[in-house]
Coordinates of C-alpha atoms and ligand atoms in Angstrom, one line a residue:
X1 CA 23.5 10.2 37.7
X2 CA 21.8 8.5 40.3
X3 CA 21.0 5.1 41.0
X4 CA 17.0 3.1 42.3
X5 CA 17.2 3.7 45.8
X6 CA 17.3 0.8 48.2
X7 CA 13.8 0.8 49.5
X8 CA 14.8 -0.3 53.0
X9 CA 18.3 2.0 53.4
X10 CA 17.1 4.8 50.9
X11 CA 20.6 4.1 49.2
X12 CA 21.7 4.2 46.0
X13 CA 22.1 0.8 44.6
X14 CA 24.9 -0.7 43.0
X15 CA 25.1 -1.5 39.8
X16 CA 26.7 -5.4 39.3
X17 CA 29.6 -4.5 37.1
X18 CA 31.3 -0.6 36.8
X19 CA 29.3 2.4 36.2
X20 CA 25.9 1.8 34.4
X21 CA 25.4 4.0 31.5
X22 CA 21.9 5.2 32.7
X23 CA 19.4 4.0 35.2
X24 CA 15.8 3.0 34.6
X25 CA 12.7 1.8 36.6
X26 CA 10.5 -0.5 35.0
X27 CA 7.2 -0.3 36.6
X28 CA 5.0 -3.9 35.8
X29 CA 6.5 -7.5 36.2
X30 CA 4.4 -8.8 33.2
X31 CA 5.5 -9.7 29.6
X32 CA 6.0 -6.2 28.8
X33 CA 8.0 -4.8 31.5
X34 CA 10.2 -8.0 31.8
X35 CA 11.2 -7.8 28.1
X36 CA 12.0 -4.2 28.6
X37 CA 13.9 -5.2 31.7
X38 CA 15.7 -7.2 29.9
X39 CA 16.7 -5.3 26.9
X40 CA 17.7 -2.5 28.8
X41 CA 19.9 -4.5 31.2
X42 CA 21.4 -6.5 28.1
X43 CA 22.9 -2.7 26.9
X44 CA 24.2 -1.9 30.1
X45 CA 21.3 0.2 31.7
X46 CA 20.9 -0.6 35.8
X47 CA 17.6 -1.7 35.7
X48 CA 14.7 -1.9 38.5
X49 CA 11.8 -3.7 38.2
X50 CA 8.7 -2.8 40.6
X51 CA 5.9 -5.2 40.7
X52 CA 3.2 -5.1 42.7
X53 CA 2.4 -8.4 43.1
X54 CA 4.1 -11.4 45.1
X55 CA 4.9 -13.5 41.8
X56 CA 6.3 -12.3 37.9
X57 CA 3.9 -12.7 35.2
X58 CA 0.9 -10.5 35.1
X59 CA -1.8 -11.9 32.9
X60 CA 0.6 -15.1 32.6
X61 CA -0.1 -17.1 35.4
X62 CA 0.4 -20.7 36.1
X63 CA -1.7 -23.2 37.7
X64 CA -0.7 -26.9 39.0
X65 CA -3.3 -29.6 38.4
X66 CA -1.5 -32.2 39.6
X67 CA 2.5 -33.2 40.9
X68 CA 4.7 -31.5 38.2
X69 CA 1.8 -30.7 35.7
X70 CA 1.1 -26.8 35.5
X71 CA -1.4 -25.5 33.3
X72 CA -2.5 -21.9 32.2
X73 CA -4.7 -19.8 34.1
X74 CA -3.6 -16.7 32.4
X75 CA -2.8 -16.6 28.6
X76 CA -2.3 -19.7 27.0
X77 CA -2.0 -19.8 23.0
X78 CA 0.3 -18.9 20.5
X79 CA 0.8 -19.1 16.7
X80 CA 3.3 -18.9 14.1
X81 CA 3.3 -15.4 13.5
X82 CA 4.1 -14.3 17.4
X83 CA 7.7 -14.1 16.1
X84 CA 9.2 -12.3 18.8
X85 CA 7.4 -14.5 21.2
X86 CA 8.6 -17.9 19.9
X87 CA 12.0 -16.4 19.9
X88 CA 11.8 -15.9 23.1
X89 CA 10.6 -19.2 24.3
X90 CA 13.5 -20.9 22.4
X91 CA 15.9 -18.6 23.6
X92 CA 15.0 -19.6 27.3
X93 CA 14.8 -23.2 26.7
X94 CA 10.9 -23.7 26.3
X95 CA 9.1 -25.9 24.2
X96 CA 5.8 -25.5 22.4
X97 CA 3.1 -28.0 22.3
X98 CA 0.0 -28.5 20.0
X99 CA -3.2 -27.1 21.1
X100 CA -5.5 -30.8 20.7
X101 CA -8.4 -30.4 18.8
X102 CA -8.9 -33.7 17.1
X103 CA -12.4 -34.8 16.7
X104 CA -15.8 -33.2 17.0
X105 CA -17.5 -30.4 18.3
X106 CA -20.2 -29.7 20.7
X107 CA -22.9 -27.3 19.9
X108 CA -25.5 -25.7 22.4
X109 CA -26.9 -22.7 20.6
X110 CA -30.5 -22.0 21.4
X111 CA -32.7 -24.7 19.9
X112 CA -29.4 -26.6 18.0
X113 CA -27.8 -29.0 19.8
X114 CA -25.5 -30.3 17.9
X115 CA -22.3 -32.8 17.6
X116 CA -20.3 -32.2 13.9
X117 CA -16.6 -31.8 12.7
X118 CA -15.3 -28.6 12.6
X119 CA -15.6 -25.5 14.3
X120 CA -18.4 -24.0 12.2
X121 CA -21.2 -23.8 14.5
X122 CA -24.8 -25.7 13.2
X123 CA -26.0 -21.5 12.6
X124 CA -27.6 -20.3 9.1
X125 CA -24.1 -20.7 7.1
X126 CA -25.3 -17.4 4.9
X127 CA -26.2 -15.5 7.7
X128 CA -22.7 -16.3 9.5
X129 CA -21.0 -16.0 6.2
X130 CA -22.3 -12.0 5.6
X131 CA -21.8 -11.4 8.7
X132 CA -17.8 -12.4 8.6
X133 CA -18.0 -10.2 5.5
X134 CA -19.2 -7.2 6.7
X135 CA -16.2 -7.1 9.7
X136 CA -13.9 -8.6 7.0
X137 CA -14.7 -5.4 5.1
X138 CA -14.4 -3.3 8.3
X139 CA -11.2 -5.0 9.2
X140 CA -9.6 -4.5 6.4
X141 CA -10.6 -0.5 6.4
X142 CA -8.8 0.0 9.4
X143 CA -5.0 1.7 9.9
X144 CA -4.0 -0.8 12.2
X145 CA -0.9 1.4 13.3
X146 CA -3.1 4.8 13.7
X147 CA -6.7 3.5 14.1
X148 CA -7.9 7.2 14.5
X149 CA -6.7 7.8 11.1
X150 CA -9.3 5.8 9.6
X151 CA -11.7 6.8 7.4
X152 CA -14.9 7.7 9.4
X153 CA -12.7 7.0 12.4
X154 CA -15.2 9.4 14.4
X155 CA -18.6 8.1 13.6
X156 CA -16.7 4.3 14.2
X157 CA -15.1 5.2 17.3
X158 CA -18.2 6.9 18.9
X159 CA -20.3 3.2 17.9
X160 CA -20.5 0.8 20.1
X161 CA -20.3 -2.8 18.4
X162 CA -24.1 -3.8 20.0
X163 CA -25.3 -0.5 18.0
X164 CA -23.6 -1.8 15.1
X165 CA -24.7 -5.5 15.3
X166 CA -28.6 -3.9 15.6
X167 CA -27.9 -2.4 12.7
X168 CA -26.1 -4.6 10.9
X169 CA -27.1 -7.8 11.7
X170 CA -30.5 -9.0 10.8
X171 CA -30.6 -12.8 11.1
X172 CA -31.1 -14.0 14.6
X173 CA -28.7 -16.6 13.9
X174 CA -25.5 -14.2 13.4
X175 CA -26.9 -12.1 16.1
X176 CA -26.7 -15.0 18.2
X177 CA -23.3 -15.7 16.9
X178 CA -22.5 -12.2 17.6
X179 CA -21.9 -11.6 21.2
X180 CA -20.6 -15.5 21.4
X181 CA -17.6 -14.2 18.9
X182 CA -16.5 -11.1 20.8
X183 CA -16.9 -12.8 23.7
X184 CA -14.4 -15.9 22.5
X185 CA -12.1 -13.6 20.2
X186 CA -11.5 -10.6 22.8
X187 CA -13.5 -11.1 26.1
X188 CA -15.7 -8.3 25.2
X189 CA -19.5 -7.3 25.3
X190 CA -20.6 -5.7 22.2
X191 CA -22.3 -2.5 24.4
X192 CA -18.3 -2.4 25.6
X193 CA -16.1 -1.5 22.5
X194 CA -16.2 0.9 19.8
X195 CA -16.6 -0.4 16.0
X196 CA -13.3 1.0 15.9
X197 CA -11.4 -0.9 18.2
X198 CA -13.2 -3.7 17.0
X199 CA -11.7 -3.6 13.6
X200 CA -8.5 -2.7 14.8
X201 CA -8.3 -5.3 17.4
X202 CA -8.8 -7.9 14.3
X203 CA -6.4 -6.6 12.2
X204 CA -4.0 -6.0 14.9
X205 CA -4.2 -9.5 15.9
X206 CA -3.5 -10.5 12.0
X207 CA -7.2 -10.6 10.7
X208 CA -10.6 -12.9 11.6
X209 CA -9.7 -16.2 10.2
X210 CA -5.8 -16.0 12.2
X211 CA -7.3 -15.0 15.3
X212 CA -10.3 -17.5 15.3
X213 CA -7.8 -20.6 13.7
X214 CA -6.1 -23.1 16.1
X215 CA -4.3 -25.0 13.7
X216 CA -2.4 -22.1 11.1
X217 CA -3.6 -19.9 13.6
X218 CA -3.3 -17.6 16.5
X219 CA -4.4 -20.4 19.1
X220 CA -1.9 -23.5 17.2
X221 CA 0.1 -24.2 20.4
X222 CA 0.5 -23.6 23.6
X223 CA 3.9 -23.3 26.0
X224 CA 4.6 -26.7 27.4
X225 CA 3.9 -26.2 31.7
X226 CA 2.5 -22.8 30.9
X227 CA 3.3 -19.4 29.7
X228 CA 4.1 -18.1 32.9
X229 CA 7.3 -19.5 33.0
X230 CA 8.9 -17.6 29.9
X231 CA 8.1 -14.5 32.8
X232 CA 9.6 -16.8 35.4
X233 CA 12.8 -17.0 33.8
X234 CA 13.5 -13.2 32.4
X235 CA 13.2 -12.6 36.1
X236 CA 15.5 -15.6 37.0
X237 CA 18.0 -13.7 34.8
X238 CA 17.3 -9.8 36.2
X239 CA 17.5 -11.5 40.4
X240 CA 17.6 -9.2 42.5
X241 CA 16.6 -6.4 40.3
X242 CA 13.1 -7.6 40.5
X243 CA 11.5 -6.8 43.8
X244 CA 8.0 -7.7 44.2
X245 CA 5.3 -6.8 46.6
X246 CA 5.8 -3.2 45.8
X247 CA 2.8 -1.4 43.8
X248 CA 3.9 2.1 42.6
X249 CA 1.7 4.7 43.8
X250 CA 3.4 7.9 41.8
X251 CA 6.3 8.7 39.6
X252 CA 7.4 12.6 39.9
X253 CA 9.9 14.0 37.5
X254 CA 12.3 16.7 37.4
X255 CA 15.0 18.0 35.2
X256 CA 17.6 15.8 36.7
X257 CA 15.2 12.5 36.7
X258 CA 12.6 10.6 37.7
X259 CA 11.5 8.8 41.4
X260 CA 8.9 6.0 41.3
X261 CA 6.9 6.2 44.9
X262 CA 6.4 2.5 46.0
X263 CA 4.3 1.2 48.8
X264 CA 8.2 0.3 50.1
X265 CA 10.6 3.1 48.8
X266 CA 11.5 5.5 46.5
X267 CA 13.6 4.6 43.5
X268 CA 15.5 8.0 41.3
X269 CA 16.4 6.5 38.0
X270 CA 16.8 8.1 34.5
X271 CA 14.0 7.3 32.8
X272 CA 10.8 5.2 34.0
X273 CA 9.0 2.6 32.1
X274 CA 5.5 2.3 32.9
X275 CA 4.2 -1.3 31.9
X276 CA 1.2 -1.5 33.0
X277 CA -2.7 -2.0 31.4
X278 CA -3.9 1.6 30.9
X279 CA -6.6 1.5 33.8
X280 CA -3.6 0.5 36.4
X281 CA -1.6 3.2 34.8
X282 CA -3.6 5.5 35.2
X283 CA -4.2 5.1 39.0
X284 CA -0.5 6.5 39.2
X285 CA 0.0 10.0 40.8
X286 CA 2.5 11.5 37.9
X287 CA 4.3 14.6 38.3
X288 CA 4.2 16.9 35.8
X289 CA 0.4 15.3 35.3
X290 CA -0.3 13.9 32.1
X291 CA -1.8 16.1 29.3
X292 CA -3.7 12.9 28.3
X293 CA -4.8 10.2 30.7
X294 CA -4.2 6.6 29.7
X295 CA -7.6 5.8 29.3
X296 CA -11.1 7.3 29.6
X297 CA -14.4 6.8 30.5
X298 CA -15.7 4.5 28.3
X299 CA -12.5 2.1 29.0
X300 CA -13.5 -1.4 30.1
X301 CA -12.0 -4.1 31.8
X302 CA -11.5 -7.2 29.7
X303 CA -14.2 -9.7 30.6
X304 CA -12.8 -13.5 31.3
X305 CA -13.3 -15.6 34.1
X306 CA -11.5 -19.2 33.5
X307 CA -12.6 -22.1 34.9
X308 CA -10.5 -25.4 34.8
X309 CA -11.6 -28.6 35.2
X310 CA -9.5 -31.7 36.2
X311 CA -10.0 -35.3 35.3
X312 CA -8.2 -38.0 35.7
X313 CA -7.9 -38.1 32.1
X314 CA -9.1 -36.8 28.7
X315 CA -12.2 -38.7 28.7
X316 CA -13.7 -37.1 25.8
X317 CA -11.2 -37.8 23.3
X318 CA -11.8 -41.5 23.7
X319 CA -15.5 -40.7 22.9
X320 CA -14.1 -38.9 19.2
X321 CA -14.4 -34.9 20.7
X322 CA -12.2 -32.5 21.0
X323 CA -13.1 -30.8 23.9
X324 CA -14.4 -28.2 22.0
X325 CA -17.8 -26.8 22.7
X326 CA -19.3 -23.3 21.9
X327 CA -22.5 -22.3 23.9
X328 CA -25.3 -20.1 24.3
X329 CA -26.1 -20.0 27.3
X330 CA -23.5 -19.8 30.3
X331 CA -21.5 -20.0 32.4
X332 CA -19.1 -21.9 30.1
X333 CA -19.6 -20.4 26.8
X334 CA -16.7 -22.2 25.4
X335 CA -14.7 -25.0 26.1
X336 CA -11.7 -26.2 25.3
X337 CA -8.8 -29.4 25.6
X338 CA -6.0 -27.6 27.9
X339 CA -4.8 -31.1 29.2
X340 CA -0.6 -30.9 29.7
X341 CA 1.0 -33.0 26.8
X342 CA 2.9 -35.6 29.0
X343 CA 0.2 -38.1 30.4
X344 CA -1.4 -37.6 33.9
X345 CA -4.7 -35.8 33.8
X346 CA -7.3 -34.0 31.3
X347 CA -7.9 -30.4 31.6
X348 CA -11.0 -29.2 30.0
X349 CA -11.0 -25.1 30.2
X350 CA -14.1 -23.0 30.6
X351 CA -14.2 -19.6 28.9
X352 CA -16.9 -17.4 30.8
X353 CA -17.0 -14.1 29.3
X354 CA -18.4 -10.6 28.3
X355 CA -21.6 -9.8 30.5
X356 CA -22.0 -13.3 31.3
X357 CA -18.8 -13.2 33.3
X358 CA -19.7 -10.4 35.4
X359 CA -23.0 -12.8 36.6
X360 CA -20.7 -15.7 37.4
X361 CA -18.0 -13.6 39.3
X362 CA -20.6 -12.3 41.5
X363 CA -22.0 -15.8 42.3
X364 CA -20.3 -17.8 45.7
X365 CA -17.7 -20.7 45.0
X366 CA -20.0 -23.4 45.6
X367 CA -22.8 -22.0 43.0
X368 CA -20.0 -21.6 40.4
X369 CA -18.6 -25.0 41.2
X370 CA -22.2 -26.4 40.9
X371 CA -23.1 -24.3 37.2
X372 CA -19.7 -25.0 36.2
X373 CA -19.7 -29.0 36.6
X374 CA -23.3 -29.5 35.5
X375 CA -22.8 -28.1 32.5
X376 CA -19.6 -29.5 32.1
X377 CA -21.3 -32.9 32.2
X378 CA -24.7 -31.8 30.0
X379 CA -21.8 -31.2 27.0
X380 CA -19.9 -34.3 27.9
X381 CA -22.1 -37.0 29.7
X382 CA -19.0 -39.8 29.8
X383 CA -17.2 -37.3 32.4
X384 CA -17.1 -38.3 36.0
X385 CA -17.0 -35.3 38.8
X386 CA -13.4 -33.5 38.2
X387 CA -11.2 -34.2 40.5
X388 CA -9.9 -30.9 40.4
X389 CA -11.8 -27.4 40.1
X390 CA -10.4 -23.8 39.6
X391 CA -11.7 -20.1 39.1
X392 CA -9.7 -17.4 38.2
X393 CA -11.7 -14.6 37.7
X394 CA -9.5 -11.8 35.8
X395 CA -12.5 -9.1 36.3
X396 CA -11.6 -8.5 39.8
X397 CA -8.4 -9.0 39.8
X398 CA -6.8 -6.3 41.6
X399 CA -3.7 -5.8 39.7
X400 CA -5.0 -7.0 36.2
X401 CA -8.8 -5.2 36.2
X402 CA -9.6 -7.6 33.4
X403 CA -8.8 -9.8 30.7
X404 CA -7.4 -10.6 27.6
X405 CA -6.8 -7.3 27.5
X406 CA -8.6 -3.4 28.3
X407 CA -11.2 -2.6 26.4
X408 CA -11.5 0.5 24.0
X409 CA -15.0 2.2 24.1
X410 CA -16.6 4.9 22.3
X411 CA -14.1 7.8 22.2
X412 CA -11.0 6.1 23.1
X413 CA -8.7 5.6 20.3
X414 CA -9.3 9.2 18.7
X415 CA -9.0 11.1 22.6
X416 CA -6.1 8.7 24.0
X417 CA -4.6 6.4 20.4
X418 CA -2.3 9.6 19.5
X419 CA -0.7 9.6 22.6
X420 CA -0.7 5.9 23.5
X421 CA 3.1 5.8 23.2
X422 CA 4.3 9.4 23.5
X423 CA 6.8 9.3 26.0
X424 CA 6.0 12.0 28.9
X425 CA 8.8 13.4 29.6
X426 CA 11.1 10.7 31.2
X427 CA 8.8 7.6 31.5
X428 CA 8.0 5.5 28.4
X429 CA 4.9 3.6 28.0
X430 CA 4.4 -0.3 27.5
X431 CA 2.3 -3.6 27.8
X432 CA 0.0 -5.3 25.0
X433 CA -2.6 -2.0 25.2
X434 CA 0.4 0.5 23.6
X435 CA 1.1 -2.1 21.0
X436 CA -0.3 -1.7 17.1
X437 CA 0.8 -5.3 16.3
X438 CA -0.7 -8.2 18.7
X439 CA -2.8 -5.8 20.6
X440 CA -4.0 -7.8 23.8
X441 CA -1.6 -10.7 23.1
X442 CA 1.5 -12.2 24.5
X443 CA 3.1 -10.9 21.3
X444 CA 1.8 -7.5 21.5
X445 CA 3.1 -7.2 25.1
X446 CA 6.6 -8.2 23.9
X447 CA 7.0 -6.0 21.2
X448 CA 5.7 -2.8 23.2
X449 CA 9.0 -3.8 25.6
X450 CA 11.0 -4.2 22.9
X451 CA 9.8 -0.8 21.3
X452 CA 10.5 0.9 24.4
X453 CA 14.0 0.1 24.9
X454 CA 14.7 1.4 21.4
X455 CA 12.9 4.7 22.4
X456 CA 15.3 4.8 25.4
X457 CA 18.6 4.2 23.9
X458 CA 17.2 6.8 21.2
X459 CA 16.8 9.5 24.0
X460 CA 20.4 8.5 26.1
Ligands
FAD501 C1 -7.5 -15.5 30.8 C2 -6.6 -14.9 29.8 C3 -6.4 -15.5 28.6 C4 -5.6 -14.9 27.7 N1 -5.3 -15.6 26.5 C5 -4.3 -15.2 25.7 C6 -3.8 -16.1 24.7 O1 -4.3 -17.2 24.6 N2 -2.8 -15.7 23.9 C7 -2.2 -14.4 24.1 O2 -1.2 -14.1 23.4 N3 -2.6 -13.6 25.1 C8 -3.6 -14.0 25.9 N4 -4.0 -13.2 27.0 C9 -3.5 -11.8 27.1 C10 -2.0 -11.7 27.6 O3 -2.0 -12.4 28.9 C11 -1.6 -10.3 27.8 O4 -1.7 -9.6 26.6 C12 -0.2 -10.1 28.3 O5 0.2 -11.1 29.2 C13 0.0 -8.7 28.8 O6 1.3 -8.5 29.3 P1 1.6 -7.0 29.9 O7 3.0 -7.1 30.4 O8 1.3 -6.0 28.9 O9 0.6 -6.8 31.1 P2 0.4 -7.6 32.4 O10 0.7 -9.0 32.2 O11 -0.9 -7.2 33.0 O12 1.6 -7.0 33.4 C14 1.4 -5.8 34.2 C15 2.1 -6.1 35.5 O13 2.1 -4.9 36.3 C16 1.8 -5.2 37.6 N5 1.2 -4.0 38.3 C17 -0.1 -3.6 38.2 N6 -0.2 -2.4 38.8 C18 1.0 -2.1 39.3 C19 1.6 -1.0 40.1 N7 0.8 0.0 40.5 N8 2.9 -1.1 40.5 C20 3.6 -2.1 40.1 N9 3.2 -3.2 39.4 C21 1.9 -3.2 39.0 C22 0.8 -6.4 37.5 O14 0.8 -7.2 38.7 C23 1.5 -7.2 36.3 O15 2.4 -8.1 36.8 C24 -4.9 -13.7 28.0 C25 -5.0 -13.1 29.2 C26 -5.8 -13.7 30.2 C27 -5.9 -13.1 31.6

């Protein structure tokens, strides 16, 4: 059995204590591929991890604001459920903290301008009300662990939610609402995902009002100095079996194993975990070729673009808001507190998304910097200009190609769900898109490592 070969030497590389009992490349530094690096290692597989990037963390990624404050640009939220998540952040010595949302809300939704408690948007409460209950009842439909098993899985998966909402939804105020939801709950435009993935992605994620909830819910806390760092230190642990910088261009297979082709070397292992998103993974040259490619045509990118802005401090919460603001018209179309809990400076986050986000990532650094800050100050006048100003536009990033997660469109979960996580031949799939539970989260991405290490020892 062969060991990764040394990129630079083309030798076999040693594994740190005796003979492994198998060798694996994991393909992906992100939440998935790290857990699965981990597990693997932990039962005495000689692990290496290839990640294309110059940092860990995939869609984790932190940001510093100020001397010793770091802040999310990446994924941020958490909530009680994300079990194997919080398990994780207490096994390496991280601490949550509360996501703020004491006091009042800003509203900017067509003609209603509004100021109230709560998070229920100043919209016709009946209209909003049948509209939750029609995805409730979609929601609740849906096999969340074999979507294409769903009843009328076919006509669902071949509508698009816009054809559904123009169907559906006949007040203008939950059409409004509409798009502004998707966009908030999964970075997505309606004319991008199936009804289908849709419903599952709401179930997955443990149904509307857990998703949508901060406190009780999916968006309760966040990791104190950013969720990066829970990647940071699984790859503190693996050293030197992480090597970054070095995006994998093929995996080839034969009956004796399997080489993953890097832009550095070639690495023979056992088996091969591929963690990537399934537009990434499907710019891999495999041999055999896949009967199934990991996505199709109708895939999307995730839309997000976040914007932070820095103040000296949390200005608004002296003034009785949250932070909060939704919005109908962009860039911002949601804001929220993301100031670090220890004192120093107040973060107010941007959430630019679905088609809106592709017009503002197109746009020069000073004209987003300009729409940005103005409307920052139209929601909350007692702002000064931020002292601090960052983009991170996940569209476009090369090794991400969008954000929170991809997106499913017509035809994908019936033509590539059945095969998401059939192992082909030697290399295993993971990463939040292969997972039933959590889909697109933090959580999801964790449990797809965890499931593939099981699938692993099965097969050695
Ligand atoms: C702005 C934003 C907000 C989000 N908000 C939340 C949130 O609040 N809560 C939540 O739970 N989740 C959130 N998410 C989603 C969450 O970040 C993801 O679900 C999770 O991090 C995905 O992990 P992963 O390991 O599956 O994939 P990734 O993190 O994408 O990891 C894949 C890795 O593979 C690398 N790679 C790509 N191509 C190659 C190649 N050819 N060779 C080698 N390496 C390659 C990438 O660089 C990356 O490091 C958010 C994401 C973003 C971007």
């Amino acid at each position: 059995m062969s060991g990764p070969r040394d990129a630079a030497t083309g030798s076999a590389a040693e594994p740190t204590a005796g003979r492994p009992v198998a060798t694996a490349v994991v393909v992906g530094a992100g939440l998935a591929g790290l857990t699965a690096a981990a597990g693997l290692t932990a039962r005495g597989i000689e692990v290496t991890v290839l990640e294309a990037r110059d940092r860990v963390g995939g869609r984790t990624h932190g940001l510093a604001v100020a001397p010793g404050r770091q802040i999310d640009a990446g994924a941020a939220y958490l909530g009680d459920r994300h079990t194997e998540l919080l398990s994780l952040v207490a096994e390496l010595d991280l601490k949550t903290t509360p996501t703020t949302m004491l006091g009042a809300s800003r509203f900017a939704l067509g003609a209603q301008h509004a100021t109230r408690d709560g998070r229920f948007p100043p919209l016709n409460a009946v209209a909003l009300g049948d509209m939750f209950e029609l995805l409730d009842e979609l929601t609740a439909a849906v096999r969340p662990e074999a979507p294409w098993l769903t009843p009328d899985a076919e006509r669902l998966d071949t509508t698009t939610a816009a054809a559904w909402a123009d169907e559906h939804l006949t007040h203008p105020d939950a059409r409004l609402f509409f798009p502004l939801f998707l966009g908030e709950m999964m970075a997505a435009d309606p004319a991008d995902v199936s009804v289908l993935h849709l419903a599952f992605y709401l179930r997955s994620g443990g149904g509307i009002r857990y998703l949508n909830a901060f406190e009780g819910g999916a968006q309760q806390d966040r990791i104190d100095g950013g969720a990066h760092q829970v990647c940071e230190r699984l790859a503190e642990r693996l050293g030197t079996r992480v090597r970054l910088g070095e995006p994998v261009l093929a995996v080839h297979q034969d009956a004796d194993g399997v080489t993953a082709h890097s832009t550095r070397g070639s690495y023979r292992a056992d088996v091969a975990v591929v963690a990537l998103p399934p537009l990434l993974a499907d710019t891999i040259d495999y041999r055999p070729g896949l009967p199934v490619r990991r996505a199709g045509g109708r895939t999307a990118r995730g839309c997000a673009v976040k914007v932070n802005l820095v103040y000296p401090e949390p200005l608004w919460r002296q003034h009785g808001l949250s932070g909060w603001s939704v919005n109908a018209e962009g860039p911002l179309l949601s804001t929220v507190d993301d100031s670090p809990a220890a004192d120093g400076v107040g973060v107010l986050t941007g959430f630019v998304t679905g088609s809106e986000a592709h017009r503002f990532a197109a746009l020069d650094a000073r004209r987003q910097r300009a729409a940005a800050v103005e409307q920052a100050a139209r929601l909350f006048p007692m702002l000064p200009p931020p002292i601090g100003f960052h983009v991170t536009d996940w569209v476009n990033e090369q090794y991400s190609q969008g954000c929170y997660a991809a997106l499913f469109g017509p035809g994908d979960w019936l033509r590539h769900g059945p095969t998401l996580t059939t192992a082909h031949h030697r290399v295993h799939w993971a990463g939040t898109e292969t997972s039933t539970e959590y889909f697109g989260l933090m959580e999801g991405a964790i449990r797809s490592g965890t499931r593939v290490v099981a699938e692993i020892l099965t097969r050695l």
